XYZ file of C-alpha atoms in Angstrom:
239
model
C 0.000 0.000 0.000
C 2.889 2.220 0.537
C 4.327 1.037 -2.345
C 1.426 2.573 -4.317
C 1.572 5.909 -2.546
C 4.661 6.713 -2.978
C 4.447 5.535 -6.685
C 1.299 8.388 -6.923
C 3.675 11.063 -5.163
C 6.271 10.548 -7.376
C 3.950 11.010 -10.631
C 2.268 14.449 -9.269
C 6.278 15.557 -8.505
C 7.246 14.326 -12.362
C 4.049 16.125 -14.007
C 4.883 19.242 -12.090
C 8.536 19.173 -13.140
C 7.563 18.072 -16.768
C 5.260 21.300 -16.723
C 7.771 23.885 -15.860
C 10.291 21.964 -18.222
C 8.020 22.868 -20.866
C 7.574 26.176 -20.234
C 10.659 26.662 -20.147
C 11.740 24.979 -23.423
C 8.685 26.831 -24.704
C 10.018 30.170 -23.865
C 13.995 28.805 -25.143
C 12.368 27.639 -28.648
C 10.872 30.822 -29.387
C 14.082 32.910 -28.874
C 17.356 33.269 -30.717
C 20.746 33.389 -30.012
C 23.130 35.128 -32.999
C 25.729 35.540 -31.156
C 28.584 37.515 -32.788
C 25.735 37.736 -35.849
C 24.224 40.656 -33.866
C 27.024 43.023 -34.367
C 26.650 42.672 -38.067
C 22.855 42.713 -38.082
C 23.451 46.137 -35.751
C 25.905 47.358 -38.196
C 23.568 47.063 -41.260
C 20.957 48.997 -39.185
C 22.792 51.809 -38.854
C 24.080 51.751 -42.029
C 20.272 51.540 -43.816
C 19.587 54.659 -41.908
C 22.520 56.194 -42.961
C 21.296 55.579 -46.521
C 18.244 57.253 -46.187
C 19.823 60.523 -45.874
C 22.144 59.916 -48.403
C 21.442 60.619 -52.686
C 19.139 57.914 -53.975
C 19.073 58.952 -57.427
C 20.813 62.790 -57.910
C 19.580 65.228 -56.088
C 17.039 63.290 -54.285
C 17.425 61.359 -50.811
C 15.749 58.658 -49.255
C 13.500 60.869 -47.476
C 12.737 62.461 -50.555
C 11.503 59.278 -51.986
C 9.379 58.206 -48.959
C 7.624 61.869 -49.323
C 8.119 61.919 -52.441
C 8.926 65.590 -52.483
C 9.019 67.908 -55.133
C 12.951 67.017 -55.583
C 11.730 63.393 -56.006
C 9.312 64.407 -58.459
C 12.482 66.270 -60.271
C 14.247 63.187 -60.748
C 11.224 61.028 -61.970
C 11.504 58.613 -59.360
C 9.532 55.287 -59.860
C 7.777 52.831 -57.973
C 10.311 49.905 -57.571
C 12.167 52.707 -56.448
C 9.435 54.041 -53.477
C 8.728 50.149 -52.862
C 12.346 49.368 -51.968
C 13.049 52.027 -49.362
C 9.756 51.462 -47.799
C 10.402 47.837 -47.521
C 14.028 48.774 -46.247
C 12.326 51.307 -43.629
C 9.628 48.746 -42.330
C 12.127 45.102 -42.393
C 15.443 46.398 -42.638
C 15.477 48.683 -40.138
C 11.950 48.085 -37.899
C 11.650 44.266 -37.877
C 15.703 43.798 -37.737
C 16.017 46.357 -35.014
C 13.235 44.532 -32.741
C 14.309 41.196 -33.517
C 17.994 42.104 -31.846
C 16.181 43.906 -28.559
C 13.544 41.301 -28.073
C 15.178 38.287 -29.248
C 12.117 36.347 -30.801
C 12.373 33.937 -33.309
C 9.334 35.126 -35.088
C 10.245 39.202 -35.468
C 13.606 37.691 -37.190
C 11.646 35.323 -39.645
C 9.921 38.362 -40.476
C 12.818 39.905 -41.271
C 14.633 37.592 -43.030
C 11.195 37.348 -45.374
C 10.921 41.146 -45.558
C 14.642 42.139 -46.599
C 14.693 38.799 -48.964
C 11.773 40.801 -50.958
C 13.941 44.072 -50.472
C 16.764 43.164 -52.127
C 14.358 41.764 -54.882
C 12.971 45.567 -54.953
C 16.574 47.009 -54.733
C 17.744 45.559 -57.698
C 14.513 46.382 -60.024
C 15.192 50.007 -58.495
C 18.595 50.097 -59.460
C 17.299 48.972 -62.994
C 15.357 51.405 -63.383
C 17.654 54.315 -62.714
C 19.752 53.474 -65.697
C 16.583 52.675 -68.366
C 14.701 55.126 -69.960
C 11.262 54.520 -69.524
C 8.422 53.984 -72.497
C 7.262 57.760 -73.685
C 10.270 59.298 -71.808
C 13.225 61.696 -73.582
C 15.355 62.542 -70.769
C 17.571 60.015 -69.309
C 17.323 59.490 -65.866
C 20.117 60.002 -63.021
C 21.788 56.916 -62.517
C 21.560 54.708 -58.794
C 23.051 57.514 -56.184
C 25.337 55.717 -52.987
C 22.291 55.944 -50.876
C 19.973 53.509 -53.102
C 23.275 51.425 -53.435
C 24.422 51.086 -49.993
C 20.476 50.401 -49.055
C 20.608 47.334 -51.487
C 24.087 46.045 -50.419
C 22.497 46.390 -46.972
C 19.859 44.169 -47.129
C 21.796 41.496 -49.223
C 23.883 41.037 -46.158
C 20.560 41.464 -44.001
C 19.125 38.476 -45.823
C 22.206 36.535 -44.944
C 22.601 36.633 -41.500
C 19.056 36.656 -40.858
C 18.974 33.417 -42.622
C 21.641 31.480 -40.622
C 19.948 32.726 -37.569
C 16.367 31.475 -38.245
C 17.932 28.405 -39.506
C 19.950 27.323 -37.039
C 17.054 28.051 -34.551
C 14.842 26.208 -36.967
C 17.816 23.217 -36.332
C 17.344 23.485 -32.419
C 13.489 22.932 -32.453
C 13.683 19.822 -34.254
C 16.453 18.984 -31.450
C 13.393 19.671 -28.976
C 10.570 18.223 -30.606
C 12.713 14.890 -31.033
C 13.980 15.630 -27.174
C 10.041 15.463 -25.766
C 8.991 12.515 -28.032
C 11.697 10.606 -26.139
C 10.890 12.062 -22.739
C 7.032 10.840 -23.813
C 7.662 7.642 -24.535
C 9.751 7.139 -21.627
C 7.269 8.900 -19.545
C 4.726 6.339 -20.779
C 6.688 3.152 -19.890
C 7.112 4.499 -16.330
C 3.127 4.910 -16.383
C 3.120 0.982 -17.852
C 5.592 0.161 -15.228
C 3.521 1.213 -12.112
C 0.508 -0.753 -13.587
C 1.944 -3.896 -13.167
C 2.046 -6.714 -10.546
C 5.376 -5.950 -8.431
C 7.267 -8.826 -8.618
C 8.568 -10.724 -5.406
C 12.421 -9.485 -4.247
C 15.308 -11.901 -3.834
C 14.946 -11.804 0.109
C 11.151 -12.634 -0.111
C 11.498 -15.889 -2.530
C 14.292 -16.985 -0.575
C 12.104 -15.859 3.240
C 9.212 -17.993 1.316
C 11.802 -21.029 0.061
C 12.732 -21.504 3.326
C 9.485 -21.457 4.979
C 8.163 -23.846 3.135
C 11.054 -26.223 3.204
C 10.737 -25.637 7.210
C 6.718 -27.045 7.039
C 7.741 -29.723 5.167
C 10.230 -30.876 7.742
C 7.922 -30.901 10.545
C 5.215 -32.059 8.263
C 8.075 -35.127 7.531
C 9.178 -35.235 11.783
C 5.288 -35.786 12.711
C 5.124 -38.151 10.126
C 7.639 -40.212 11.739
C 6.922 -39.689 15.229
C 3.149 -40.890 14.197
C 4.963 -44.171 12.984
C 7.408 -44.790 16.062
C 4.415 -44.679 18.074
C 2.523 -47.316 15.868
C 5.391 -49.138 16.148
C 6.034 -49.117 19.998
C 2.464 -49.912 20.403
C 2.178 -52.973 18.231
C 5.332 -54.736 19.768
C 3.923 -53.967 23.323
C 0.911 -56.244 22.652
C 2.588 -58.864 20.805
C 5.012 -59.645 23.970
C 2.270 -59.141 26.471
């Protein structure tokens, strides 16, 4: 009875622990670690701001092309052109700049996503700087430093974010695999306390012995019983 107690004490104690272990692997698996990665990811931050306030195309700056001021206007800017910086604002510079305070796995997915599509934008802006669009006569002013350094910035973005989420995409399966193997040997324990308990050493040997003990004096009274029979039947014969 004991036995059975202690067995039900020590499953309440396991689920308990098994519940804060998952929490806490819960809370691990949805963070990331870059490492020296973060440095470089903080670098290209500060160098896509620096961008913005640099020449885009001529006269124009990436502020101009977010407003899309009069100077913008000037220099015929296009839409691949507006697309990329606002994609390098919201991913390149929001998303990448969260992911590094908060450490979440899903704000640097996000990122990784949003800069991939950036640098798709980037180039087609770049493109466009340097072709002469249908209807058009003037040439337009080639890719400035600003939309340059923007697009080499979010190549290297889409880099680093991608070893990150990978590698933490690498660690989950880790988990996942970890917990199937803490389930299954979770449910042998359960199988384990379900069955009969099976006699120790000491006991068989306790129970050997008792029995061999009852068979002895089973086998002493036997013989007693005859020496008596015996004594008896010779006293008659001589009387």
């Amino acid at each position: 009875m004991s036995r059975n107690v202690m067995s039900k004490e020590d499953m309440e104690t396991f689920n308990q622990y098994e519940k804060e272990l998952r929490k806490a692997e819960k809370k691990v698996a949805g963070e990331i670690d870059p490492g020296a990665r973060a440095m470089v990811v903080a670098a290209c931050v500060l160098l896509a701001m620096l961008s913005l306030v640099l020449p885009h195309a001529g006269k124009a700056t990436g502020l101009d092309v977010i407003t899309m001021s009069q100077t913008a206007h000037d220099e015929h800017i296009k839409l691949p052109s507006q697309i990329f910086v606002y994609l390098l604002v919201i991913f390149a510079i929001g998303f990448s700049s969260l992911a590094l305070l908060t450490r979440r796995w899903i704000l640097a997915w996000i990122a990784l996503c949003g800069t991939a599509v950036a640098a798709v934008a980037g180039m087609l802006a770049i493109w466009t700087r340097n072709t002469v669009g249908v209807g058009e006569t003037v040439k337009p002013s080639g890719a400035g430093a600003g939309l340059i350094l923007g697009w080499f910035v979010t190549m290297v973005l889409v880099f680093h974010w991608a070893r990150v989420v990978w590698n933490r995409s690498t660690y989950q399966l880790a988990l996942e695999q970890q917990r199937r193997a803490e389930a299954a040997d979770r449910e042998a324990f359960g199988l384990s306390l379900q069955r009969p308990v099976a006699p120790s050493s000491k006991a068989k040997a306790a129970q050997a012995k008792a029995d061999q003990v009852k068979n002895d004096n089973a086998d002493t009274g036997a013989d007693a019983a005859g020496d008596d029979t015996t004594g008896t039947n010779g006293k008659t014969k001589d009387d």
